[in-house]
Structures are given as structure tokens and as C-alpha cells.
Short mmCIF file of C-alpha atoms and ligand atoms in Angstrom, two decimals:
data_model
loop_
_atom_site.label_atom_id
_atom_site.label_comp_id
_atom_site.label_asym_id
_atom_site.label_seq_id
_atom_site.Cartn_x
_atom_site.Cartn_y
_atom_site.Cartn_z
CA UNK A 1 13.17 -32.21 66.94
CA UNK A 2 14.84 -35.56 67.56
CA UNK A 3 12.54 -38.09 68.31
CA UNK A 4 13.44 -39.90 71.58
CA UNK A 5 10.97 -42.78 71.24
CA UNK A 6 11.28 -44.25 74.95
CA UNK A 7 8.81 -42.87 77.45
CA UNK A 8 10.24 -42.43 80.66
CA UNK A 9 8.88 -42.23 84.34
CA UNK A 10 10.14 -41.12 88.03
CA UNK A 11 9.07 -39.69 91.00
CA UNK A 12 9.78 -36.09 90.71
CA UNK A 13 9.42 -35.16 94.51
CA UNK A 14 11.68 -36.50 97.15
CA UNK A 15 11.14 -40.53 98.41
CA UNK A 16 9.70 -40.71 101.58
CA UNK A 17 6.52 -39.91 103.25
CA UNK A 18 4.39 -37.15 102.79
CA UNK A 19 1.86 -34.61 101.74
CA UNK A 20 2.05 -35.35 97.85
CA UNK A 21 4.03 -37.33 95.25
CA UNK A 22 4.25 -36.39 92.04
CA UNK A 23 5.03 -39.15 89.73
CA UNK A 24 6.37 -37.92 86.15
CA UNK A 25 5.72 -39.91 82.75
CA UNK A 26 7.79 -38.29 79.72
CA UNK A 27 7.30 -39.56 75.77
CA UNK A 28 5.14 -40.80 73.26
CA UNK A 29 3.12 -43.87 75.32
CA UNK A 30 1.71 -40.68 77.86
CA UNK A 31 -1.73 -40.71 75.87
CA UNK A 32 -2.03 -44.52 75.99
CA UNK A 33 -1.00 -44.39 79.81
CA UNK A 34 -3.40 -41.51 80.58
CA UNK A 35 -6.08 -43.39 79.19
CA UNK A 36 -5.50 -46.58 80.84
CA UNK A 37 -4.74 -45.77 84.16
CA UNK A 38 -7.19 -42.71 84.36
CA UNK A 39 -10.11 -44.43 82.16
CA UNK A 40 -10.36 -41.19 80.40
CA UNK A 41 -8.49 -38.83 78.63
CA UNK A 42 -7.95 -35.47 80.83
CA UNK A 43 -8.09 -32.52 79.10
CA UNK A 44 -4.80 -30.81 78.39
CA UNK A 45 -3.40 -28.62 80.93
CA UNK A 46 -6.42 -28.80 83.32
CA UNK A 47 -6.11 -30.56 86.55
CA UNK A 48 -8.41 -33.49 86.77
CA UNK A 49 -9.08 -35.34 89.80
CA UNK A 50 -8.98 -38.75 89.24
CA UNK A 51 -8.31 -42.37 90.63
CA UNK A 52 -4.98 -43.99 89.20
CA UNK A 53 -6.14 -47.59 87.99
CA UNK A 54 -4.34 -50.55 87.48
CA UNK A 55 -4.98 -52.87 84.25
CA UNK A 56 -7.53 -54.75 86.52
CA UNK A 57 -9.40 -51.49 86.81
CA UNK A 58 -8.63 -51.57 90.69
CA UNK A 59 -7.45 -47.91 92.13
CA UNK A 60 -3.77 -48.01 93.26
CA UNK A 61 -4.20 -44.57 94.39
CA UNK A 62 -6.20 -41.19 93.65
CA UNK A 63 -5.52 -37.70 93.17
CA UNK A 64 -4.81 -35.30 90.42
CA UNK A 65 -3.74 -36.06 86.79
CA UNK A 66 -2.09 -33.36 84.50
CA UNK A 67 -1.69 -34.09 80.91
CA UNK A 68 0.74 -31.41 79.05
CA UNK A 69 0.61 -32.38 75.02
CA UNK A 70 3.87 -31.84 73.51
CA UNK A 71 5.73 -30.12 72.09
CA UNK A 72 4.89 -27.10 74.45
CA UNK A 73 6.27 -28.75 77.63
CA UNK A 74 9.16 -28.69 79.64
CA UNK A 75 10.50 -32.13 77.62
CA UNK A 76 8.93 -31.13 74.24
CA UNK A 77 7.06 -34.24 74.67
CA UNK A 78 4.10 -35.49 76.28
CA UNK A 79 4.21 -35.40 79.71
CA UNK A 80 1.82 -36.60 82.32
CA UNK A 81 2.22 -35.75 85.88
CA UNK A 82 0.11 -37.67 88.69
CA UNK A 83 -0.05 -36.41 91.70
CA UNK A 84 -0.88 -38.86 94.26
CA UNK A 85 -0.21 -39.71 97.79
CA UNK A 86 3.66 -39.43 99.30
CA UNK A 87 3.58 -43.01 100.29
CA UNK A 88 6.68 -44.81 99.06
CA UNK A 89 4.33 -48.29 98.66
CA UNK A 90 1.85 -46.30 97.15
CA UNK A 91 4.44 -44.37 94.60
CA UNK A 92 5.74 -47.89 93.73
CA UNK A 93 2.75 -49.33 92.93
CA UNK A 94 1.84 -46.36 90.41
CA UNK A 95 5.30 -46.53 88.88
CA UNK A 96 5.32 -49.88 88.27
CA UNK A 97 1.84 -49.73 86.51
CA UNK A 98 3.29 -46.94 84.59
CA UNK A 99 6.01 -49.54 83.58
CA UNK A 100 3.54 -52.34 82.64
CA UNK A 101 2.39 -49.83 80.28
CA UNK A 102 5.41 -49.56 78.47
CA UNK A 103 7.62 -46.77 80.13
CA UNK A 104 10.90 -47.48 81.63
CA UNK A 105 12.56 -45.74 84.64
CA UNK A 106 14.38 -42.37 83.94
CA UNK A 107 17.86 -42.30 84.53
CA UNK A 108 19.36 -39.46 86.35
CA UNK A 109 18.66 -35.91 84.61
CA UNK A 110 17.18 -37.48 81.96
CA UNK A 111 14.14 -35.33 81.68
CA UNK A 112 16.56 -32.43 81.49
CA UNK A 113 18.60 -33.88 79.23
CA UNK A 114 15.27 -34.10 76.82
CA UNK A 115 14.76 -30.80 77.56
CA UNK A 116 18.35 -30.10 76.26
CA UNK A 117 17.88 -32.71 73.21
CA UNK A 118 14.75 -31.04 72.27
CA UNK A 119 15.90 -27.57 72.49
CA UNK A 120 13.78 -26.20 75.18
CA UNK A 121 17.09 -25.41 77.12
CA UNK A 122 20.55 -24.96 76.40
CA UNK A 123 23.36 -26.65 78.43
CA UNK A 124 23.89 -23.77 80.44
CA UNK A 125 20.00 -23.45 81.18
CA UNK A 126 20.05 -27.24 81.92
CA UNK A 127 23.10 -27.34 84.43
CA UNK A 128 21.51 -24.16 86.09
CA UNK A 129 18.49 -26.64 87.09
CA UNK A 130 20.93 -28.89 88.89
CA UNK A 131 22.54 -25.75 90.50
CA UNK A 132 19.23 -24.27 91.71
CA UNK A 133 18.44 -27.55 93.09
CA UNK A 134 21.63 -27.96 95.11
CA UNK A 135 22.12 -24.28 95.64
CA UNK A 136 23.51 -23.86 99.28
CA UNK A 137 22.68 -20.01 100.16
CA UNK A 138 20.11 -17.33 98.93
CA UNK A 139 22.82 -16.11 96.65
CA UNK A 140 23.43 -19.05 94.97
CA UNK A 141 20.09 -19.81 94.19
CA UNK A 142 19.31 -16.35 92.93
CA UNK A 143 22.37 -16.82 90.60
CA UNK A 144 21.09 -20.22 89.68
CA UNK A 145 17.77 -18.91 88.50
CA UNK A 146 19.38 -15.99 86.49
CA UNK A 147 21.66 -18.97 84.20
CA UNK A 148 18.59 -20.98 84.35
CA UNK A 149 16.21 -17.89 82.83
CA UNK A 150 19.14 -17.56 80.24
CA UNK A 151 20.83 -14.69 81.58
CA UNK A 152 24.23 -16.44 80.96
CA UNK A 153 23.82 -17.98 77.56
CA UNK A 154 22.19 -14.31 76.75
CA UNK A 155 25.44 -12.84 77.27
CA UNK A 156 27.47 -15.62 75.46
CA UNK A 157 24.86 -15.49 72.40
CA UNK A 158 25.67 -11.67 72.42
CA UNK A 159 29.64 -12.30 72.54
CA UNK A 160 29.30 -14.88 70.10
CA UNK A 161 27.40 -12.39 67.60
CA UNK A 162 29.94 -9.66 68.07
CA UNK A 163 32.78 -12.68 67.20
CA UNK A 164 30.79 -13.92 64.38
CA UNK A 165 30.32 -10.03 62.92
CA UNK A 166 34.31 -9.88 63.22
CA UNK A 167 34.79 -13.08 61.53
CA UNK A 168 32.66 -11.98 58.71
CA UNK A 169 34.95 -8.90 58.35
CA UNK A 170 38.38 -10.22 58.98
CA UNK A 171 37.53 -12.97 56.28
CA UNK A 172 36.12 -10.51 53.63
CA UNK A 173 39.77 -8.88 54.46
CA UNK A 174 41.59 -11.73 53.63
CA UNK A 175 39.41 -12.88 50.31
CA UNK A 176 39.82 -8.85 48.76
CA UNK A 177 43.47 -8.81 50.46
CA UNK A 178 44.11 -7.81 46.37
CA UNK A 179 42.11 -4.41 47.09
CA UNK A 180 42.92 -1.23 47.65
CA UNK A 181 40.67 -1.06 50.34
CA UNK A 182 42.22 -2.08 53.68
CA UNK A 183 39.99 -3.55 55.87
CA UNK A 184 42.51 -4.47 58.65
CA UNK A 185 43.78 -1.23 58.71
CA UNK A 186 40.72 0.97 59.45
CA UNK A 187 40.60 0.46 63.30
CA UNK A 188 37.04 -1.06 63.16
CA UNK A 189 38.38 -4.33 63.29
CA UNK A 190 40.61 -3.18 66.59
CA UNK A 191 37.91 -1.25 68.27
CA UNK A 192 35.43 -4.35 67.77
CA UNK A 193 38.22 -6.91 69.13
CA UNK A 194 39.30 -4.60 71.95
CA UNK A 195 35.23 -4.42 72.91
CA UNK A 196 34.58 -7.88 72.22
CA UNK A 197 37.65 -9.17 74.62
CA UNK A 198 36.50 -6.17 77.48
CA UNK A 199 32.93 -8.27 77.14
CA UNK A 200 34.32 -11.58 77.66
CA UNK A 201 36.22 -10.18 80.58
CA UNK A 202 33.00 -8.88 82.06
CA UNK A 203 31.03 -12.41 81.52
CA UNK A 204 34.27 -14.13 83.38
CA UNK A 205 34.00 -11.75 86.10
CA UNK A 206 30.19 -12.64 86.72
CA UNK A 207 30.74 -16.11 86.04
CA UNK A 208 33.96 -16.59 88.39
CA UNK A 209 31.88 -14.87 91.05
CA UNK A 210 28.73 -17.84 90.43
CA UNK A 211 31.10 -20.71 90.13
CA UNK A 212 32.41 -19.51 93.80
CA UNK A 213 29.23 -19.36 95.21
CA UNK A 214 28.01 -22.79 93.53
CA UNK A 215 31.66 -24.73 94.72
CA UNK A 216 32.69 -21.99 97.63
CA UNK A 217 36.06 -22.94 98.54
CA UNK A 218 37.91 -25.14 100.54
CA UNK A 219 39.04 -24.05 103.94
CA UNK A 220 41.28 -25.65 106.62
CA UNK A 221 40.94 -25.08 110.07
CA UNK A 222 43.70 -25.87 112.40
CA UNK A 223 44.14 -24.79 116.27
CA UNK A 224 44.80 -26.34 119.53
CA UNK A 225 41.61 -27.16 121.25
CA UNK A 226 39.70 -24.19 123.31
CA UNK A 227 41.09 -21.72 121.23
CA UNK A 228 37.92 -20.81 119.99
CA UNK A 229 37.28 -22.47 116.77
CA UNK A 230 34.13 -23.78 116.92
CA UNK A 231 33.22 -19.73 118.03
CA UNK A 232 34.78 -18.10 115.21
CA UNK A 233 33.14 -20.62 112.51
CA UNK A 234 29.76 -19.87 114.43
CA UNK A 235 30.64 -16.12 114.18
CA UNK A 236 31.73 -16.59 110.22
CA UNK A 237 28.28 -18.53 109.06
CA UNK A 238 25.75 -16.57 111.37
CA UNK A 239 24.89 -19.31 113.50
CA UNK A 240 21.72 -20.38 111.87
CA UNK A 241 23.38 -21.49 108.47
CA UNK A 242 26.20 -23.45 110.34
CA UNK A 243 25.58 -27.11 109.39
CA UNK A 244 28.02 -29.86 110.94
CA UNK A 245 28.25 -32.69 108.42
CA UNK A 246 30.04 -35.79 108.45
CA UNK A 247 30.62 -36.47 104.89
CA UNK A 248 30.31 -40.42 104.31
CA UNK A 249 32.81 -42.57 103.26
CA UNK A 250 35.62 -40.76 105.80
CA UNK A 251 36.54 -41.39 108.99
CA UNK A 252 34.15 -39.71 111.63
CA UNK A 253 37.06 -38.38 113.10
CA UNK A 254 38.26 -35.78 110.18
CA UNK A 255 35.51 -33.25 111.00
CA UNK A 256 33.90 -31.40 108.15
CA UNK A 257 31.69 -28.73 108.30
CA UNK A 258 30.00 -26.26 105.85
CA UNK A 259 28.82 -22.52 106.47
CA UNK A 260 28.46 -19.89 103.96
CA UNK A 261 29.93 -16.43 104.19
CA UNK A 262 27.61 -14.25 102.07
CA UNK A 263 26.14 -16.79 100.26
CA UNK A 264 29.73 -18.37 99.56
CA UNK A 265 30.31 -22.06 100.60
CA UNK A 266 33.05 -22.38 102.73
CA UNK A 267 33.88 -26.09 102.97
CA UNK A 268 36.06 -26.21 106.48
CA UNK A 269 37.91 -29.46 107.13
CA UNK A 270 39.28 -29.39 110.90
CA UNK A 271 42.30 -30.85 111.40
CA UNK A 272 41.30 -31.56 115.04
CA UNK A 273 40.63 -34.85 113.20
CA UNK A 274 44.09 -35.87 111.83
CA UNK A 275 45.59 -37.82 114.27
CA UNK A 276 47.81 -40.75 114.05
CA UNK A 277 45.83 -43.85 114.19
CA UNK A 278 46.09 -47.44 113.36
CA UNK A 279 42.77 -48.24 112.13
CA UNK A 280 42.98 -48.68 108.37
CA UNK A 281 39.64 -46.63 107.62
CA UNK A 282 40.39 -43.97 109.63
CA UNK A 283 43.89 -43.74 108.22
CA UNK A 284 42.42 -43.52 104.74
CA UNK A 285 40.01 -41.14 105.75
CA UNK A 286 43.05 -39.06 107.02
CA UNK A 287 44.79 -39.80 103.46
CA UNK A 288 41.76 -38.36 101.87
CA UNK A 289 41.95 -35.55 104.18
CA UNK A 290 45.50 -34.74 103.81
CA UNK A 291 45.21 -34.69 100.07
CA UNK A 292 42.23 -32.01 100.16
CA UNK A 293 44.35 -30.05 102.53
CA UNK A 294 46.95 -30.08 99.95
CA UNK A 295 44.55 -28.18 97.20
CA UNK A 296 42.93 -25.91 99.79
CA UNK A 297 42.01 -22.24 99.39
CA UNK A 298 43.15 -21.20 102.66
CA UNK A 299 44.19 -22.07 105.93
CA UNK A 300 42.99 -20.56 108.74
CA UNK A 301 45.36 -21.29 112.28
CA UNK A 302 43.55 -19.56 115.50
CA UNK A 303 45.16 -18.75 118.00
CA UNK A 304 44.69 -17.68 121.59
CA UNK A 305 45.77 -14.00 122.21
CA UNK A 306 46.32 -14.58 126.08
CA UNK A 307 48.83 -17.23 125.00
CA UNK A 308 51.07 -15.23 122.53
CA UNK A 309 54.10 -17.47 122.77
CA UNK A 310 52.97 -20.47 120.87
CA UNK A 311 54.27 -20.82 117.39
CA UNK A 312 51.44 -21.29 115.48
CA UNK A 313 53.86 -22.47 112.10
CA UNK A 314 53.61 -25.84 114.10
CA UNK A 315 50.00 -25.96 113.67
CA UNK A 316 50.15 -25.80 109.73
CA UNK A 317 49.59 -29.03 107.99
CA UNK A 318 50.70 -29.66 104.52
CA UNK A 319 49.13 -27.29 102.50
CA UNK A 320 50.75 -25.94 99.39
CA UNK A 321 52.65 -22.73 98.72
CA UNK A 322 49.58 -20.93 96.93
CA UNK A 323 47.15 -21.45 100.14
CA UNK A 324 46.68 -18.47 101.85
CA UNK A 325 46.81 -18.62 105.14
CA UNK A 326 45.27 -16.48 107.91
CA UNK A 327 46.18 -16.31 111.61
CA UNK A 328 43.55 -15.45 114.05
CA UNK A 329 44.36 -14.22 117.40
CA UNK A 330 41.17 -14.79 119.38
CA UNK A 331 40.06 -13.75 122.64
CA UNK A 332 41.50 -10.05 122.12
CA UNK A 333 38.49 -9.03 124.79
CA UNK A 334 40.95 -10.50 127.43
CA UNK A 335 43.97 -9.36 126.36
CA UNK A 336 42.02 -5.46 125.53
CA UNK A 337 43.96 -5.21 122.05
CA UNK A 338 42.25 -3.69 119.19
CA UNK A 339 41.08 -5.72 116.49
CA UNK A 340 43.61 -5.32 113.94
CA UNK A 341 44.68 -6.67 110.46
CA UNK A 342 48.59 -7.09 109.87
CA UNK A 343 49.78 -8.36 106.48
CA UNK A 344 52.56 -10.81 106.74
CA UNK A 345 55.07 -12.51 104.29
CA UNK A 346 53.98 -15.82 105.71
CA UNK A 347 50.55 -15.12 106.85
CA UNK A 348 47.94 -12.32 107.18
CA UNK A 349 47.25 -12.08 110.95
CA UNK A 350 44.09 -10.95 112.47
CA UNK A 351 43.42 -9.85 115.66
CA UNK A 352 39.96 -10.12 117.13
CA UNK A 353 37.21 -11.67 119.48
CA UNK A 354 34.61 -14.61 118.58
CA UNK A 355 33.33 -14.32 121.68
CA UNK A 356 32.36 -10.39 121.67
CA UNK A 357 32.04 -10.47 117.86
CA UNK A 358 34.77 -7.55 117.55
CA UNK A 359 36.65 -7.86 114.55
CA UNK A 360 35.00 -10.51 112.53
CA UNK A 361 34.09 -8.06 109.57
CA UNK A 362 37.88 -7.78 109.09
CA UNK A 363 38.40 -11.59 108.61
CA UNK A 364 35.19 -11.97 106.67
CA UNK A 365 36.43 -9.13 104.18
CA UNK A 366 40.05 -11.07 103.95
CA UNK A 367 38.54 -14.43 103.31
CA UNK A 368 36.07 -12.67 100.77
CA UNK A 369 39.10 -10.76 99.17
CA UNK A 370 41.58 -13.49 99.27
CA UNK A 371 39.75 -15.69 96.87
CA UNK A 372 38.18 -12.76 94.58
CA UNK A 373 34.98 -13.04 96.08
CA UNK A 374 33.17 -9.41 95.78
CA UNK A 375 30.07 -10.88 94.94
CA UNK A 376 26.83 -8.43 95.76
CA UNK A 377 24.58 -10.46 94.23
CA UNK A 378 23.56 -8.51 91.27
CA UNK A 379 24.11 -9.32 87.95
CA UNK A 380 25.52 -12.89 88.55
CA UNK A 381 24.64 -16.35 87.25
CA UNK A 382 25.85 -19.33 88.11
CA UNK A 383 28.60 -21.17 86.50
CA UNK A 384 30.62 -24.15 86.68
CA UNK A 385 34.29 -24.75 86.49
CA UNK A 386 33.66 -26.32 82.74
CA UNK A 387 32.27 -23.01 81.84
CA UNK A 388 35.29 -21.01 83.78
CA UNK A 389 37.64 -23.51 81.53
CA UNK A 390 35.89 -22.63 78.06
CA UNK A 391 35.80 -19.16 79.05
CA UNK A 392 39.35 -18.99 79.61
CA UNK A 393 40.25 -20.26 76.38
CA UNK A 394 38.05 -18.01 74.35
CA UNK A 395 39.98 -15.37 76.37
CA UNK A 396 43.32 -16.77 75.48
CA UNK A 397 42.63 -16.85 71.94
CA UNK A 398 41.09 -13.45 71.21
CA UNK A 399 43.86 -11.88 72.95
CA UNK A 400 46.24 -14.07 70.93
CA UNK A 401 44.32 -13.11 67.81
CA UNK A 402 44.63 -9.24 69.17
CA UNK A 403 48.15 -9.78 69.05
CA UNK A 404 48.56 -11.18 65.46
CA UNK A 405 46.40 -8.25 64.58
CA UNK A 406 48.55 -5.42 66.07
CA UNK A 407 51.91 -7.05 65.70
CA UNK A 408 51.56 -8.92 62.07
CA UNK A 409 48.43 -7.95 60.49
CA UNK A 410 47.93 -11.30 60.53
CA UNK A 411 44.38 -11.61 59.08
CA UNK A 412 44.00 -15.48 58.41
CA UNK A 413 45.57 -16.16 61.90
CA UNK A 414 42.99 -13.92 63.49
CA UNK A 415 40.36 -15.45 61.91
CA UNK A 416 41.44 -18.75 62.70
CA UNK A 417 41.71 -17.85 66.83
CA UNK A 418 38.30 -16.16 66.28
CA UNK A 419 36.88 -19.37 64.95
CA UNK A 420 38.35 -21.37 67.68
CA UNK A 421 36.90 -18.92 70.63
CA UNK A 422 33.32 -19.14 69.11
CA UNK A 423 33.53 -22.81 69.49
CA UNK A 424 34.79 -22.41 73.28
CA UNK A 425 32.00 -20.46 73.60
CA UNK A 426 29.84 -22.69 71.75
CA UNK A 427 30.81 -25.51 74.09
CA UNK A 428 29.33 -23.58 77.27
CA UNK A 429 25.83 -23.48 75.87
CA UNK A 430 25.88 -26.94 74.13
CA UNK A 431 26.06 -26.09 70.84
CA UNK A 432 29.11 -28.20 70.55
CA UNK A 433 29.02 -31.00 72.69
CA UNK A 434 29.94 -34.42 73.24
CA UNK A 435 27.94 -37.51 74.24
CA UNK A 436 30.38 -37.89 76.87
CA UNK A 437 30.01 -34.59 78.07
CA UNK A 438 26.19 -34.77 78.27
CA UNK A 439 26.51 -38.15 80.12
CA UNK A 440 28.64 -36.64 82.51
CA UNK A 441 27.10 -33.48 83.50
CA UNK A 442 23.10 -35.19 83.51
CA UNK A 443 24.21 -37.91 85.46
CA UNK A 444 24.81 -35.60 88.17
CA UNK A 445 21.32 -34.73 88.62
CA UNK A 446 18.91 -36.29 90.85
CA UNK A 447 16.50 -38.71 89.25
CA UNK A 448 12.99 -37.25 88.24
CA UNK A 449 14.84 -34.21 87.14
P1 LIG B 1 37.24 -24.79 120.30
O1 LIG B 1 37.89 -26.02 121.20
O2 LIG B 1 38.66 -24.34 119.65
O3 LIG B 1 36.37 -25.04 119.47
O4 LIG B 1 36.66 -23.36 120.92
P2 LIG B 1 35.69 -23.12 121.25
O5 LIG B 1 34.97 -22.44 120.37
O6 LIG B 1 34.59 -24.31 121.48
O7 LIG B 1 35.61 -22.16 122.61
C1 LIG B 1 36.77 -22.73 123.63
C2 LIG B 1 36.20 -21.61 124.82
O8 LIG B 1 36.82 -20.02 124.54
C3 LIG B 1 34.87 -21.42 125.13
O9 LIG B 1 34.54 -21.47 126.69
C4 LIG B 1 34.46 -20.34 124.34
O10 LIG B 1 33.15 -19.37 125.38
C5 LIG B 1 35.76 -19.21 124.65
N1 LIG B 1 36.19 -18.15 123.49
C6 LIG B 1 35.88 -18.47 122.47
N2 LIG B 1 36.34 -17.23 121.84
C7 LIG B 1 36.60 -16.23 122.91
C8 LIG B 1 36.68 -14.90 122.85
O11 LIG B 1 37.07 -14.38 122.13
N3 LIG B 1 36.90 -14.14 124.03
C9 LIG B 1 36.71 -15.23 125.41
N4 LIG B 1 36.30 -14.31 126.21
N5 LIG B 1 36.05 -16.58 125.33
C10 LIG B 1 36.10 -17.23 124.10
#
């Protein structure tokens, strides 16, 4: 175990006033800090009611103190939790006192980083902590918890075990090339390799569903006023989960909304905000929105079925060719059409009524299908872009190795591909990592976690 000598402190509960605020301290100075601020060492893992004192023995607050001696703690170090009153002023005083006793303020994610560095969690699990905190739906939370509890990592480990086994076999075949026995020709390697690739494919499927649950998709919505865009969004999300957000840093006129569809976040950019403007701030906001639109996964053009003559293609903003387009013909209750889905070369056309909730399933299913989302929530674990990249690289290498084996009986090349595939998988759990990567991952956590 690495010794991380600094003792760190942070407020673990959200800022602001409330019932209880927890100040968390981790590191080698914890026993000294506990003795100084509580006047008495708490019994390990037992809640102790106490005042929290400053150096002059004046109480700053009172509450429950719990001392967790390392190494069986979240960070692997001695940890002290002070549960006091959630007043910013009081928490500030308590934290300042801890600092006076030799601790320093924790960086974002530093407690989790220590958990990782002290082998309490692997990297995929540590990332799942942040994903659980940020989860925007029940399904996303459940999949993050599954990753945190090690489901993703376990599957990676099982796969890595299989690869190690294969490597031993293949490397033995290389070493004993002169012998009579043809290791590579006995089908065992080919069978095991095929099984490993299939296992990797299953992990990749679940991970990509988990990644969609975590990151969602960008959906651009276009349409004239009053065609029923808001009604449609509310129907899609189920009214309660519709959140209207104004992302800071962009102009107030580019509307962004976040809704969830069966747990998958849909980041919606409403092109109503894309108007000509001479205001430089607004122009910048519009420029950014356009950049996002160019990367959108899906464009939803909403039209009014009672005005069939309108040319929807004029409403299509600059989107890339690979963005799927769905044209919604809304208000079919007025034209008395049946709900329908018509695939087309340029766009899929879906006739529905947002107000009467007719045909909405066609749209929901089509949105999910067009980004490959089929999550029923079972067996899915949260995953990030970086995990998907590593899985894709590993798969590519294993397929390449399979080709070397099938076509050329090239044991050396297969062995090298397997070695690199194992390395790529090890990046997921953090077996192989750089400080730079850790910095990037943990700096996006909140302080106190
Ligand atoms: P937006 O301006 O595009 O966001 O449109 P709204 O969602 O605010 O809807 C404009 C008007 O159209 C409202 O009065 C809605 O009640 C009505 N509307 C929306 N969808 C339908 C529909 O499917 N059928 C009918 N008859 N009216 C609708």
C-alpha cells in the first residue's frame, strides 16, 4: 500500500444550510485531530456524541463523531467523520480548525483517488462513484451501482483470465515449435479465442447500453412555433421528468432541455434559439449550438399535420449526414389519420398526436432503435467513452489475432495481439494507467468524494 502522508479534509455533504453536514478527514493525522478536537479518542466505528473544539477548547459545534481506523476504510487510511450542523459558517469553522491541525483541503475526487491508489476500488469502480452521483435516472443509477459493486470489473477480469490462459497456450506452442505436437492446430486455441471474442462482444454490448444511460444522446429539435414541440417533449419524458435547463455560459436564447427516455438522457437543443443576432455573446452561443448540432445523434423535425404542404427540409439545420432524421407529423387527431411510421431515404416520418398521446410509442421505439438503445435495465453496468474505446481496441486486436491464426498459423503475431488486448482491458480497471489519466478522471468528481 502506498503511503499518502497528507491528511485531507472536505465537506462531504452539499454546500448550503440543512439538517446535517458531514466533514470528512482522511490521513495519518486523523488520530491527532480527533484527540485535539473531541478531547477524547472515539471508540473505532462507534458513534460518539461530542462537541467539536478549537485549540482554545471553545466548542465550535456539536454532533456525532465517528472514527474509522485504517486500513479497512473507504480510503484505506484513518478516517474521521464529524457530523455537525449544516450551516456554512459552522462547517467553515470546523474545517478551518481541522486545517490548523495540519490537514489540507482535499482536491475534487481525492478521497476516491485514495481508494483507488490504496486498492480499495479499481478505476472502473471509482468512476462508477461519480456516475452514481451524477445519474439522471433510476436506470442510470442502478447501472452505476452495478459497476461500483464490481460487476463490470468482474467481467473484465474473467475475460483477462481467459486471455492469459490463451497466451500461455500460444506462447507454449511457439516455444515448442520443434516438437511433434501441434498446439495451434488442435482447435483448442481457435475455440477458446472465439469464446473470448464472444464474451468481449457481450461486455461491449452491455457497456454501450450503460454508456448511453450515462451520457445519453444529443437530439436537435426543429419546427415552427405551435407545431407542438413542447407537448411532444413532455409526452416523451413523462411530464414529471422534463427539466428545462439554461446551461450557463451560453446565450439564454439557445434552449436546451434534458429529458429522459426509459432512463436514457436526451439532451435536446431547441433550434428556436438559432436566430440571427448581432449580440456577440448570443452569436457565440449560437456558434456553439451549431457546433453541437453538427454532432447531433438525431434530428427531430416537428410539423403540423394540418399543414401538409410545408416543406420540412427547410427546417433542417446544418447537421452531419450521419445524423438520423425523424419527421414528426403531429396533430393527427385533427386530420383523423392513423398513427404510422414511414421509412424514407432522407428521413423516417412518424404521424402521431402529442396532445392525445396517440402514436408516441412509435416515436419512442424509433428513437431508441436509431441509437441502438435496447436496455431493459438488466445486467447493464455504467461505462464511459474511455471504456468503450478500450473494449473496441481489445476486440480489434483479438479479431486480428484470430485472422493471424486462421490464415497464417502465425502464433507469434497472435501472441502479440493477445498481449496488447490484455493491456487495453487493463486500462479499464486501471491496472495500467498514467497520472495524467487519473488527473483527468478524478478532477471531474465533486469535492468531498
Ligand atoms: P410549440 O410551440 O411547438 O412548442 O407547441 P406547443 O407544444 O406549445 O403546442 C402548441 C399548441 O398546439 C397548443 O395549444 C397545444 O395544445 C396544441 N397541440 C400540440 N400537439 C397537439 C396535437 O397533437 N393535437 C392537437 N389538436 N393540438 C396539439
